[in-house]
Every structure is written in structure tokens, then in C-alpha cells.
JSON list of C-alpha atoms and ligand atoms in Angstrom, two decimals:
[
{"chain": "A", "resi": 1, "resn": "MET", "atom": "CA", "xyz": [33.12, 7.38, -20.81]},
{"chain": "A", "resi": 2, "resn": "SER", "atom": "CA", "xyz": [31.75, 7.61, -17.25]},
{"chain": "A", "resi": 3, "resn": "HIS", "atom": "CA", "xyz": [30.09, 4.42, -16.05]},
{"chain": "A", "resi": 4, "resn": "ARG", "atom": "CA", "xyz": [26.84, 5.39, -14.34]},
{"chain": "A", "resi": 5, "resn": "HIS", "atom": "CA", "xyz": [25.81, 2.96, -11.67]},
{"chain": "A", "resi": 6, "resn": "PHE", "atom": "CA", "xyz": [22.01, 2.36, -11.62]},
{"chain": "A", "resi": 7, "resn": "GLU", "atom": "CA", "xyz": [20.68, 0.93, -8.38]},
{"chain": "A", "resi": 8, "resn": "ARG", "atom": "CA", "xyz": [16.99, 0.23, -7.88]},
{"chain": "A", "resi": 9, "resn": "HIS", "atom": "CA", "xyz": [15.89, 0.68, -4.30]},
{"chain": "A", "resi": 10, "resn": "LYS", "atom": "CA", "xyz": [12.75, -0.72, -2.64]},
{"chain": "A", "resi": 11, "resn": "THR", "atom": "CA", "xyz": [11.46, 2.83, -2.06]},
{"chain": "A", "resi": 12, "resn": "GLU", "atom": "CA", "xyz": [10.34, 3.09, -5.67]},
{"chain": "A", "resi": 13, "resn": "HIS", "atom": "CA", "xyz": [7.94, 0.18, -5.22]},
{"chain": "A", "resi": 14, "resn": "ILE", "atom": "CA", "xyz": [6.49, 1.23, -1.84]},
{"chain": "A", "resi": 15, "resn": "GLY", "atom": "CA", "xyz": [3.55, 3.24, -3.08]},
{"chain": "A", "resi": 16, "resn": "TRP", "atom": "CA", "xyz": [1.81, 0.73, -5.28]},
{"chain": "A", "resi": 17, "resn": "LEU", "atom": "CA", "xyz": [3.22, -2.38, -3.51]},
{"chain": "A", "resi": 18, "resn": "ARG", "atom": "CA", "xyz": [1.68, -1.43, -0.18]},
{"chain": "A", "resi": 19, "resn": "ALA", "atom": "CA", "xyz": [-1.72, -0.75, -1.76]},
{"chain": "A", "resi": 20, "resn": "ALA", "atom": "CA", "xyz": [-1.56, -3.89, -3.92]},
{"chain": "A", "resi": 21, "resn": "VAL", "atom": "CA", "xyz": [-0.67, -6.27, -1.06]},
{"chain": "A", "resi": 22, "resn": "LEU", "atom": "CA", "xyz": [-3.22, -4.76, 1.32]},
{"chain": "A", "resi": 23, "resn": "GLY", "atom": "CA", "xyz": [-5.89, -4.92, -1.37]},
{"chain": "A", "resi": 24, "resn": "ALA", "atom": "CA", "xyz": [-5.21, -8.54, -2.37]},
{"chain": "A", "resi": 25, "resn": "ASN", "atom": "CA", "xyz": [-4.96, -9.65, 1.26]},
{"chain": "A", "resi": 26, "resn": "ASP", "atom": "CA", "xyz": [-8.29, -7.98, 2.10]},
{"chain": "A", "resi": 27, "resn": "GLY", "atom": "CA", "xyz": [-9.89, -9.46, -1.00]},
{"chain": "A", "resi": 28, "resn": "ILE", "atom": "CA", "xyz": [-8.81, -13.01, -0.17]},
{"chain": "A", "resi": 29, "resn": "VAL", "atom": "CA", "xyz": [-9.63, -12.87, 3.56]},
{"chain": "A", "resi": 30, "resn": "SER", "atom": "CA", "xyz": [-12.96, -11.02, 3.42]},
{"chain": "A", "resi": 31, "resn": "THR", "atom": "CA", "xyz": [-14.36, -12.99, 0.46]},
{"chain": "A", "resi": 32, "resn": "ALA", "atom": "CA", "xyz": [-13.21, -16.39, 1.75]},
{"chain": "A", "resi": 33, "resn": "SER", "atom": "CA", "xyz": [-14.66, -15.55, 5.18]},
{"chain": "A", "resi": 34, "resn": "LEU", "atom": "CA", "xyz": [-17.95, -14.40, 3.61]},
{"chain": "A", "resi": 35, "resn": "ILE", "atom": "CA", "xyz": [-18.18, -17.62, 1.57]},
{"chain": "A", "resi": 36, "resn": "LEU", "atom": "CA", "xyz": [-17.42, -19.79, 4.62]},
{"chain": "A", "resi": 37, "resn": "GLY", "atom": "CA", "xyz": [-19.95, -17.88, 6.73]},
{"chain": "A", "resi": 38, "resn": "VAL", "atom": "CA", "xyz": [-22.75, -18.46, 4.19]},
{"chain": "A", "resi": 39, "resn": "ALA", "atom": "CA", "xyz": [-21.68, -22.10, 3.76]},
{"chain": "A", "resi": 40, "resn": "ALA", "atom": "CA", "xyz": [-21.74, -22.62, 7.54]},
{"chain": "A", "resi": 41, "resn": "ALA", "atom": "CA", "xyz": [-25.27, -21.20, 7.62]},
{"chain": "A", "resi": 42, "resn": "ASN", "atom": "CA", "xyz": [-26.33, -23.99, 5.23]},
{"chain": "A", "resi": 43, "resn": "GLY", "atom": "CA", "xyz": [-26.53, -21.63, 2.27]},
{"chain": "A", "resi": 44, "resn": "SER", "atom": "CA", "xyz": [-27.07, -23.12, -1.18]},
{"chain": "A", "resi": 45, "resn": "LYS", "atom": "CA", "xyz": [-24.30, -23.12, -3.80]},
{"chain": "A", "resi": 46, "resn": "GLU", "atom": "CA", "xyz": [-26.05, -20.21, -5.58]},
{"chain": "A", "resi": 47, "resn": "ALA", "atom": "CA", "xyz": [-26.33, -18.21, -2.34]},
{"chain": "A", "resi": 48, "resn": "ILE", "atom": "CA", "xyz": [-22.63, -18.78, -1.63]},
{"chain": "A", "resi": 49, "resn": "VAL", "atom": "CA", "xyz": [-21.50, -17.68, -5.12]},
{"chain": "A", "resi": 50, "resn": "VAL", "atom": "CA", "xyz": [-23.82, -14.64, -5.12]},
{"chain": "A", "resi": 51, "resn": "ALA", "atom": "CA", "xyz": [-22.51, -13.61, -1.68]},
{"chain": "A", "resi": 52, "resn": "GLY", "atom": "CA", "xyz": [-18.95, -14.01, -2.99]},
{"chain": "A", "resi": 53, "resn": "VAL", "atom": "CA", "xyz": [-19.58, -11.88, -6.09]},
{"chain": "A", "resi": 54, "resn": "ALA", "atom": "CA", "xyz": [-21.36, -9.21, -4.03]},
{"chain": "A", "resi": 55, "resn": "GLY", "atom": "CA", "xyz": [-18.45, -9.23, -1.56]},
{"chain": "A", "resi": 56, "resn": "LEU", "atom": "CA", "xyz": [-15.95, -8.81, -4.42]},
{"chain": "A", "resi": 57, "resn": "VAL", "atom": "CA", "xyz": [-17.76, -5.83, -5.95]},
{"chain": "A", "resi": 58, "resn": "ALA", "atom": "CA", "xyz": [-18.56, -4.13, -2.63]},
{"chain": "A", "resi": 59, "resn": "GLY", "atom": "CA", "xyz": [-15.04, -4.66, -1.31]},
{"chain": "A", "resi": 60, "resn": "ALA", "atom": "CA", "xyz": [-13.32, -3.41, -4.48]},
{"chain": "A", "resi": 61, "resn": "MET", "atom": "CA", "xyz": [-15.48, -0.26, -4.51]},
{"chain": "A", "resi": 62, "resn": "SER", "atom": "CA", "xyz": [-14.94, 0.48, -0.83]},
{"chain": "A", "resi": 63, "resn": "MET", "atom": "CA", "xyz": [-11.16, -0.10, -1.14]},
{"chain": "A", "resi": 64, "resn": "ALA", "atom": "CA", "xyz": [-11.02, 2.27, -4.11]},
{"chain": "A", "resi": 65, "resn": "ALA", "atom": "CA", "xyz": [-13.11, 4.90, -2.30]},
{"chain": "A", "resi": 66, "resn": "GLY", "atom": "CA", "xyz": [-11.10, 4.62, 0.92]},
{"chain": "A", "resi": 67, "resn": "GLU", "atom": "CA", "xyz": [-7.71, 4.73, -0.78]},
{"chain": "A", "resi": 68, "resn": "TYR", "atom": "CA", "xyz": [-8.76, 7.60, -3.07]},
{"chain": "A", "resi": 69, "resn": "VAL", "atom": "CA", "xyz": [-10.03, 9.71, -0.16]},
{"chain": "A", "resi": 70, "resn": "SER", "atom": "CA", "xyz": [-7.02, 9.05, 2.08]},
{"chain": "A", "resi": 71, "resn": "VAL", "atom": "CA", "xyz": [-4.39, 9.54, -0.63]},
{"chain": "A", "resi": 72, "resn": "HIS", "atom": "CA", "xyz": [-6.24, 12.58, -1.98]},
{"chain": "A", "resi": 73, "resn": "SER", "atom": "CA", "xyz": [-6.15, 14.23, 1.44]},
{"chain": "A", "resi": 74, "resn": "GLN", "atom": "CA", "xyz": [-2.41, 13.52, 1.48]},
{"chain": "A", "resi": 75, "resn": "ALA", "atom": "CA", "xyz": [-2.17, 15.16, -1.96]},
{"chain": "A", "resi": 76, "resn": "ASP", "atom": "CA", "xyz": [-4.12, 18.16, -0.63]},
{"chain": "A", "resi": 77, "resn": "THR", "atom": "CA", "xyz": [-1.70, 18.47, 2.30]},
{"chain": "A", "resi": 78, "resn": "GLU", "atom": "CA", "xyz": [1.30, 18.28, -0.04]},
{"chain": "A", "resi": 79, "resn": "LYS", "atom": "CA", "xyz": [-0.20, 20.91, -2.35]},
{"chain": "A", "resi": 80, "resn": "ALA", "atom": "CA", "xyz": [-0.84, 23.26, 0.60]},
{"chain": "A", "resi": 81, "resn": "ASP", "atom": "CA", "xyz": [2.73, 22.75, 1.88]},
{"chain": "A", "resi": 82, "resn": "ILE", "atom": "CA", "xyz": [4.17, 23.49, -1.57]},
{"chain": "A", "resi": 83, "resn": "ALA", "atom": "CA", "xyz": [2.06, 26.65, -1.89]},
{"chain": "A", "resi": 84, "resn": "LYS", "atom": "CA", "xyz": [3.25, 27.85, 1.54]},
{"chain": "A", "resi": 85, "resn": "GLU", "atom": "CA", "xyz": [6.85, 27.06, 0.64]},
{"chain": "A", "resi": 86, "resn": "THR", "atom": "CA", "xyz": [6.53, 28.97, -2.65]},
{"chain": "A", "resi": 87, "resn": "TRP", "atom": "CA", "xyz": [5.26, 32.00, -0.73]},
{"chain": "A", "resi": 88, "resn": "GLU", "atom": "CA", "xyz": [8.08, 31.79, 1.83]},
{"chain": "A", "resi": 89, "resn": "LEU", "atom": "CA", "xyz": [10.72, 31.49, -0.93]},
{"chain": "A", "resi": 90, "resn": "ALA", "atom": "CA", "xyz": [9.30, 34.58, -2.64]},
{"chain": "A", "resi": 91, "resn": "ASN", "atom": "CA", "xyz": [8.96, 36.66, 0.55]},
{"chain": "A", "resi": 92, "resn": "ASP", "atom": "CA", "xyz": [11.91, 35.52, 2.65]},
{"chain": "A", "resi": 93, "resn": "PRO", "atom": "CA", "xyz": [14.60, 34.07, 0.35]},
{"chain": "A", "resi": 94, "resn": "GLU", "atom": "CA", "xyz": [17.45, 34.73, 2.81]},
{"chain": "A", "resi": 95, "resn": "GLY", "atom": "CA", "xyz": [15.56, 33.07, 5.68]},
{"chain": "A", "resi": 96, "resn": "GLU", "atom": "CA", "xyz": [14.80, 30.06, 3.47]},
{"chain": "A", "resi": 97, "resn": "LEU", "atom": "CA", "xyz": [18.46, 29.81, 2.44]},
{"chain": "A", "resi": 98, "resn": "LYS", "atom": "CA", "xyz": [19.45, 29.79, 6.13]},
{"chain": "A", "resi": 99, "resn": "GLU", "atom": "CA", "xyz": [16.85, 27.06, 6.78]},
{"chain": "A", "resi": 100, "resn": "LEU", "atom": "CA", "xyz": [18.16, 24.89, 3.94]},
{"chain": "A", "resi": 101, "resn": "THR", "atom": "CA", "xyz": [21.76, 25.41, 5.10]},
{"chain": "A", "resi": 102, "resn": "ALA", "atom": "CA", "xyz": [20.76, 24.34, 8.62]},
{"chain": "A", "resi": 103, "resn": "ILE", "atom": "CA", "xyz": [19.18, 21.15, 7.22]},
{"chain": "A", "resi": 104, "resn": "TYR", "atom": "CA", "xyz": [22.47, 20.22, 5.50]},
{"chain": "A", "resi": 105, "resn": "VAL", "atom": "CA", "xyz": [24.52, 21.08, 8.61]},
{"chain": "A", "resi": 106, "resn": "HIS", "atom": "CA", "xyz": [22.16, 18.85, 10.59]},
{"chain": "A", "resi": 107, "resn": "ARG", "atom": "CA", "xyz": [22.84, 16.09, 8.06]},
{"chain": "A", "resi": 108, "resn": "GLY", "atom": "CA", "xyz": [26.54, 16.39, 8.73]},
{"chain": "A", "resi": 109, "resn": "LEU", "atom": "CA", "xyz": [27.98, 18.92, 6.29]},
{"chain": "A", "resi": 110, "resn": "ALA", "atom": "CA", "xyz": [30.49, 21.57, 7.46]},
{"chain": "A", "resi": 111, "resn": "PRO", "atom": "CA", "xyz": [28.72, 24.97, 7.72]},
{"chain": "A", "resi": 112, "resn": "ASP", "atom": "CA", "xyz": [30.66, 26.51, 4.78]},
{"chain": "A", "resi": 113, "resn": "LEU", "atom": "CA", "xyz": [30.01, 23.53, 2.53]},
{"chain": "A", "resi": 114, "resn": "ALA", "atom": "CA", "xyz": [26.38, 23.39, 3.63]},
{"chain": "A", "resi": 115, "resn": "ARG", "atom": "CA", "xyz": [25.93, 27.05, 2.70]},
{"chain": "A", "resi": 116, "resn": "GLN", "atom": "CA", "xyz": [27.59, 26.44, -0.67]},
{"chain": "A", "resi": 117, "resn": "VAL", "atom": "CA", "xyz": [25.36, 23.44, -1.41]},
{"chain": "A", "resi": 118, "resn": "ALA", "atom": "CA", "xyz": [22.25, 25.37, -0.33]},
{"chain": "A", "resi": 119, "resn": "VAL", "atom": "CA", "xyz": [23.18, 28.33, -2.56]},
{"chain": "A", "resi": 120, "resn": "GLN", "atom": "CA", "xyz": [23.81, 26.11, -5.60]},
{"chain": "A", "resi": 121, "resn": "LEU", "atom": "CA", "xyz": [20.68, 23.97, -5.13]},
{"chain": "A", "resi": 122, "resn": "THR", "atom": "CA", "xyz": [18.60, 27.11, -4.58]},
{"chain": "A", "resi": 123, "resn": "ALA", "atom": "CA", "xyz": [19.96, 28.61, -7.80]},
{"chain": "A", "resi": 124, "resn": "HIS", "atom": "CA", "xyz": [19.22, 25.34, -9.63]},
{"chain": "A", "resi": 125, "resn": "ASP", "atom": "CA", "xyz": [15.70, 24.64, -8.26]},
{"chain": "A", "resi": 126, "resn": "ALA", "atom": "CA", "xyz": [14.80, 26.34, -4.98]},
{"chain": "A", "resi": 127, "resn": "LEU", "atom": "CA", "xyz": [11.30, 24.86, -4.62]},
{"chain": "A", "resi": 128, "resn": "GLY", "atom": "CA", "xyz": [12.51, 21.37, -5.56]},
{"chain": "A", "resi": 129, "resn": "ALA", "atom": "CA", "xyz": [15.30, 21.52, -2.96]},
{"chain": "A", "resi": 130, "resn": "HIS", "atom": "CA", "xyz": [12.94, 22.68, -0.18]},
{"chain": "A", "resi": 131, "resn": "ALA", "atom": "CA", "xyz": [10.19, 20.24, -1.14]},
{"chain": "A", "resi": 132, "resn": "ARG", "atom": "CA", "xyz": [12.63, 17.32, -1.10]},
{"chain": "A", "resi": 133, "resn": "ASP", "atom": "CA", "xyz": [14.92, 18.24, 1.82]},
{"chain": "A", "resi": 134, "resn": "GLU", "atom": "CA", "xyz": [12.58, 20.21, 4.08]},
{"chain": "A", "resi": 135, "resn": "LEU", "atom": "CA", "xyz": [9.13, 18.77, 3.41]},
{"chain": "A", "resi": 136, "resn": "GLY", "atom": "CA", "xyz": [10.19, 15.26, 2.33]},
{"chain": "A", "resi": 137, "resn": "ILE", "atom": "CA", "xyz": [8.08, 15.44, -0.82]},
{"chain": "A", "resi": 138, "resn": "SER", "atom": "CA", "xyz": [9.80, 13.80, -3.77]},
{"chain": "A", "resi": 139, "resn": "SER", "atom": "CA", "xyz": [8.42, 12.80, -7.14]},
{"chain": "A", "resi": 140, "resn": "VAL", "atom": "CA", "xyz": [8.89, 9.11, -6.17]},
{"chain": "A", "resi": 141, "resn": "LEU", "atom": "CA", "xyz": [6.69, 9.32, -3.05]},
{"chain": "A", "resi": 142, "resn": "SER", "atom": "CA", "xyz": [4.23, 12.05, -4.14]},
{"chain": "A", "resi": 143, "resn": "ALA", "atom": "CA", "xyz": [0.58, 11.13, -3.64]},
{"chain": "A", "resi": 144, "resn": "ARG", "atom": "CA", "xyz": [-1.24, 9.68, -6.67]},
{"chain": "A", "resi": 145, "resn": "PRO", "atom": "CA", "xyz": [-4.87, 9.14, -5.54]},
{"chain": "A", "resi": 146, "resn": "VAL", "atom": "CA", "xyz": [-6.25, 7.70, -8.78]},
{"chain": "A", "resi": 147, "resn": "GLN", "atom": "CA", "xyz": [-3.31, 5.27, -9.19]},
{"chain": "A", "resi": 148, "resn": "ALA", "atom": "CA", "xyz": [-3.65, 4.18, -5.57]},
{"chain": "A", "resi": 149, "resn": "ALA", "atom": "CA", "xyz": [-7.45, 3.75, -5.84]},
{"chain": "A", "resi": 150, "resn": "LEU", "atom": "CA", "xyz": [-7.26, 1.73, -9.07]},
{"chain": "A", "resi": 151, "resn": "SER", "atom": "CA", "xyz": [-4.47, -0.53, -7.83]},
{"chain": "A", "resi": 152, "resn": "SER", "atom": "CA", "xyz": [-6.32, -1.14, -4.55]},
{"chain": "A", "resi": 153, "resn": "ALA", "atom": "CA", "xyz": [-9.59, -1.99, -6.32]},
{"chain": "A", "resi": 154, "resn": "ALA", "atom": "CA", "xyz": [-7.81, -4.20, -8.87]},
{"chain": "A", "resi": 155, "resn": "SER", "atom": "CA", "xyz": [-5.76, -6.07, -6.28]},
{"chain": "A", "resi": 156, "resn": "PHE", "atom": "CA", "xyz": [-8.82, -6.55, -4.03]},
{"chain": "A", "resi": 157, "resn": "ALA", "atom": "CA", "xyz": [-10.77, -7.96, -6.97]},
{"chain": "A", "resi": 158, "resn": "VAL", "atom": "CA", "xyz": [-7.92, -10.31, -7.94]},
{"chain": "A", "resi": 159, "resn": "GLY", "atom": "CA", "xyz": [-7.57, -11.43, -4.32]},
{"chain": "A", "resi": 160, "resn": "ALA", "atom": "CA", "xyz": [-11.34, -11.99, -3.96]},
{"chain": "A", "resi": 161, "resn": "ALA", "atom": "CA", "xyz": [-11.56, -13.88, -7.27]},
{"chain": "A", "resi": 162, "resn": "LEU", "atom": "CA", "xyz": [-9.31, -16.66, -5.90]},
{"chain": "A", "resi": 163, "resn": "PRO", "atom": "CA", "xyz": [-11.62, -18.11, -3.19]},
{"chain": "A", "resi": 164, "resn": "LEU", "atom": "CA", "xyz": [-14.64, -17.21, -5.34]},
{"chain": "A", "resi": 165, "resn": "PHE", "atom": "CA", "xyz": [-13.30, -19.33, -8.21]},
{"chain": "A", "resi": 166, "resn": "ILE", "atom": "CA", "xyz": [-12.76, -22.23, -5.80]},
{"chain": "A", "resi": 167, "resn": "ALA", "atom": "CA", "xyz": [-16.30, -21.82, -4.40]},
{"chain": "A", "resi": 168, "resn": "TRP", "atom": "CA", "xyz": [-17.72, -21.72, -7.91]},
{"chain": "A", "resi": 169, "resn": "THR", "atom": "CA", "xyz": [-15.91, -24.84, -9.17]},
{"chain": "A", "resi": 170, "resn": "ILE", "atom": "CA", "xyz": [-15.92, -27.17, -6.12]},
{"chain": "A", "resi": 171, "resn": "PRO", "atom": "CA", "xyz": [-19.06, -29.22, -5.20]},
{"chain": "A", "resi": 172, "resn": "LEU", "atom": "CA", "xyz": [-20.94, -27.92, -2.11]},
{"chain": "A", "resi": 173, "resn": "ALA", "atom": "CA", "xyz": [-19.94, -30.84, 0.16]},
{"chain": "A", "resi": 174, "resn": "GLN", "atom": "CA", "xyz": [-16.18, -30.21, -0.28]},
{"chain": "A", "resi": 175, "resn": "LEU", "atom": "CA", "xyz": [-16.49, -26.43, -0.66]},
{"chain": "A", "resi": 176, "resn": "PRO", "atom": "CA", "xyz": [-15.67, -25.24, 2.93]},
{"chain": "A", "resi": 177, "resn": "ALA", "atom": "CA", "xyz": [-12.54, -27.41, 3.21]},
{"chain": "A", "resi": 178, "resn": "TRP", "atom": "CA", "xyz": [-11.31, -26.39, -0.26]},
{"chain": "A", "resi": 179, "resn": "VAL", "atom": "CA", "xyz": [-12.00, -22.70, 0.25]},
{"chain": "A", "resi": 180, "resn": "ALA", "atom": "CA", "xyz": [-10.31, -22.67, 3.68]},
{"chain": "A", "resi": 181, "resn": "GLY", "atom": "CA", "xyz": [-7.32, -24.73, 2.51]},
{"chain": "A", "resi": 182, "resn": "SER", "atom": "CA", "xyz": [-6.70, -22.90, -0.75]},
{"chain": "A", "resi": 183, "resn": "THR", "atom": "CA", "xyz": [-7.12, -19.54, 1.02]},
{"chain": "A", "resi": 184, "resn": "MET", "atom": "CA", "xyz": [-4.36, -20.47, 3.48]},
{"chain": "A", "resi": 185, "resn": "VAL", "atom": "CA", "xyz": [-2.08, -21.29, 0.51]},
{"chain": "A", "resi": 186, "resn": "PHE", "atom": "CA", "xyz": [-2.93, -18.00, -1.27]},
{"chain": "A", "resi": 187, "resn": "LEU", "atom": "CA", "xyz": [-2.34, -15.98, 1.91]},
{"chain": "A", "resi": 188, "resn": "ALA", "atom": "CA", "xyz": [0.97, -17.67, 2.74]},
{"chain": "A", "resi": 189, "resn": "SER", "atom": "CA", "xyz": [2.22, -17.10, -0.82]},
{"chain": "A", "resi": 190, "resn": "LEU", "atom": "CA", "xyz": [1.12, -13.45, -0.79]},
{"chain": "A", "resi": 191, "resn": "GLY", "atom": "CA", "xyz": [2.65, -12.78, 2.60]},
{"chain": "A", "resi": 192, "resn": "ALA", "atom": "CA", "xyz": [5.96, -14.40, 1.57]},
{"chain": "A", "resi": 193, "resn": "VAL", "atom": "CA", "xyz": [6.12, -12.54, -1.78]},
{"chain": "A", "resi": 194, "resn": "ALA", "atom": "CA", "xyz": [5.28, -9.20, -0.16]},
{"chain": "A", "resi": 195, "resn": "ALA", "atom": "CA", "xyz": [7.88, -9.70, 2.56]},
{"chain": "A", "resi": 196, "resn": "ARG", "atom": "CA", "xyz": [10.51, -10.75, 0.02]},
{"chain": "A", "resi": 197, "resn": "THR", "atom": "CA", "xyz": [9.81, -7.77, -2.28]},
{"chain": "A", "resi": 198, "resn": "GLY", "atom": "CA", "xyz": [10.06, -5.46, 0.71]},
{"chain": "A", "resi": 199, "resn": "GLY", "atom": "CA", "xyz": [13.36, -7.07, 1.76]},
{"chain": "A", "resi": 200, "resn": "ALA", "atom": "CA", "xyz": [11.87, -8.64, 4.93]},
{"chain": "A", "resi": 201, "resn": "ASN", "atom": "CA", "xyz": [11.77, -12.27, 6.26]},
{"chain": "A", "resi": 202, "resn": "MET", "atom": "CA", "xyz": [9.53, -14.42, 4.03]},
{"chain": "A", "resi": 203, "resn": "TRP", "atom": "CA", "xyz": [8.45, -16.89, 6.76]},
{"chain": "A", "resi": 204, "resn": "LEU", "atom": "CA", "xyz": [7.50, -14.12, 9.14]},
{"chain": "A", "resi": 205, "resn": "GLY", "atom": "CA", "xyz": [5.59, -12.40, 6.37]},
{"chain": "A", "resi": 206, "resn": "ALA", "atom": "CA", "xyz": [3.71, -15.60, 5.53]},
{"chain": "A", "resi": 207, "resn": "TRP", "atom": "CA", "xyz": [2.97, -16.43, 9.16]},
{"chain": "A", "resi": 208, "resn": "ARG", "atom": "CA", "xyz": [1.51, -12.98, 9.87]},
{"chain": "A", "resi": 209, "resn": "VAL", "atom": "CA", "xyz": [-1.15, -13.06, 7.15]},
{"chain": "A", "resi": 210, "resn": "LEU", "atom": "CA", "xyz": [-1.88, -16.75, 7.78]},
{"chain": "A", "resi": 211, "resn": "PHE", "atom": "CA", "xyz": [-2.66, -16.10, 11.45]},
{"chain": "A", "resi": 212, "resn": "TRP", "atom": "CA", "xyz": [-5.10, -13.25, 10.82]},
{"chain": "A", "resi": 213, "resn": "GLY", "atom": "CA", "xyz": [-6.64, -14.94, 7.80]},
{"chain": "A", "resi": 214, "resn": "ALA", "atom": "CA", "xyz": [-7.33, -18.13, 9.77]},
{"chain": "A", "resi": 215, "resn": "LEU", "atom": "CA", "xyz": [-8.79, -16.10, 12.62]},
{"chain": "A", "resi": 216, "resn": "ALA", "atom": "CA", "xyz": [-11.17, -14.24, 10.28]},
{"chain": "A", "resi": 217, "resn": "MET", "atom": "CA", "xyz": [-12.36, -17.44, 8.59]},
{"chain": "A", "resi": 218, "resn": "ALA", "atom": "CA", "xyz": [-12.89, -19.18, 11.94]},
{"chain": "A", "resi": 219, "resn": "ALA", "atom": "CA", "xyz": [-14.90, -16.23, 13.25]},
{"chain": "A", "resi": 220, "resn": "THR", "atom": "CA", "xyz": [-17.24, -16.07, 10.24]},
{"chain": "A", "resi": 221, "resn": "TRP", "atom": "CA", "xyz": [-17.61, -19.86, 10.21]},
{"chain": "A", "resi": 222, "resn": "ALA", "atom": "CA", "xyz": [-18.70, -19.67, 13.90]},
{"chain": "A", "resi": 223, "resn": "VAL", "atom": "CA", "xyz": [-21.19, -16.89, 13.17]},
{"chain": "A", "resi": 224, "resn": "GLY", "atom": "CA", "xyz": [-22.53, -18.72, 10.12]},
{"chain": "A", "resi": 225, "resn": "SER", "atom": "CA", "xyz": [-22.89, -21.96, 12.09]},
{"chain": "A", "resi": 226, "resn": "ALA", "atom": "CA", "xyz": [-24.88, -20.12, 14.78]},
{"chain": "A", "resi": 227, "resn": "PHE", "atom": "CA", "xyz": [-27.20, -18.75, 12.08]},
{"chain": "A", "resi": 228, "resn": "GLY", "atom": "CA", "xyz": [-27.33, -22.17, 10.37]},
{"chain": "A", "resi": 229, "resn": "VAL", "atom": "CA", "xyz": [-28.54, -23.85, 13.57]},
{"chain": "A", "resi": 230, "resn": "SER", "atom": "CA", "xyz": [-31.13, -21.10, 14.29]},
{"chain": "A", "resi": 231, "resn": "THR", "atom": "CA", "xyz": [-32.55, -21.23, 10.67]},
{"chain": "A", "resi": 232, "resn": "ALA", "atom": "CA", "xyz": [-32.55, -25.07, 10.23]},
{"chain": "B", "resi": 1, "resn": "ZN", "atom": "ZN1", "xyz": [11.67, 26.18, 3.32]}
]
């Protein structure tokens, strides 16, 4: 019995991982910064929580809309490329066979073998071979706008819920320190997990999101403080 070796590569996770990490990171940073900005402007506990909830909903909707539109336009481009390829295969099969052979020669196959492979793959699934080897469209990486939009909105909402929960449960006096501190922990963990899942350096991954997160919170705290002074 042949022993088939199954190997899971990172590529399979790229689509939803990228959207999920970006969404959660945005959710944590933008909501924590919003909460700290309102707190710095001497906002009441209610005002802070309402701002956090509004930020969560608005952010999740805009992430979903943005991801849907951008991935959908990618899907449109893929569809147009496939339609053009289908036409070329129907109207110039010999030219397409030469093109596919050239791709395999370019990848290192001897011309005779390349031609043989191209002939066999064309006989098996011409459009599939051209889509994969000429256009770089494979079922693993094909655009899924609804999946991308939903995972972005969900991960943004989960990310945003973390500092919001802290703001909701901690008394007003300790709120800024707790929100800022816990947000740094959430961001470092997210950055490390994302880097590790993607096969990259965990510390570098953590440091990157920590730096930008801290910068965003400091900026909104400064703006909120300026407003706080002018409204007091
Ligand atoms: Zn082609």
C-alpha cells in the first residue's frame, strides 16, 4: 500500500489568517485608543463605554465593507482572467500549449519533457493548468469576499471587545492604566501568535504591533487631554 505523505503548508492559512490578525489588531488598537482619548478628555464612565461600543460596531462594519470590496474586486479580476483564458484556449489551443510548455521550460524542465507535461495536463484539465501555472490562481488562494469580510468583522469585534470589557469592568480612576496595560499584553500576544503561525520570529512580531499600538494610544491620549483641558 502506498504511504501518502500529507504536509500542511502555511499557504493554506494565509487568506483568513491575514484578515483575522489585521482585524483583531485594528479592533484592539482603535477601540483602546478611542477609550483612552475619551477618558483623557474627562469623559464619564458611560461616555467611555458608549464610545467603545460605537467604535466596535463602526469599526467592524467598515472592516467588513473594506475587505468585501477589495477582495471582491480581486475576484472580479480573477473571473475576467479566467474568461479570457477560456477564450484563448478555445481559439488558439496550439499557441496556449506552446505558452504552457514555455512556462515549464522556464521552471527548469527539459523542452521535450515540458512539452509532454503540457500535453498531458492540457488533456487532463487545460483551464485548470493555465489558471494555476500561468495566472497563479489556485483553489487555495482564490478570492472569497464574503469569507474575508465576515472574518475581518468578527476578528475586529473580538479584538475591540477586549479593551471594552476592561473599560466596562474597571473603576474610572484605574481605567486608563488598566486599558493601556492590558492592551499592550493583548497586542504582544497577538503579534507573537501571528508571527509564530506564519513561521516568523515571535519577538519581532510582538514588538512590531506593540510599537504601533503604544503610539496610537499615546496620540489619542494627547488629543483627549487637549480637549479635556479646553472643556474643563
Ligand atoms: Zn494561457
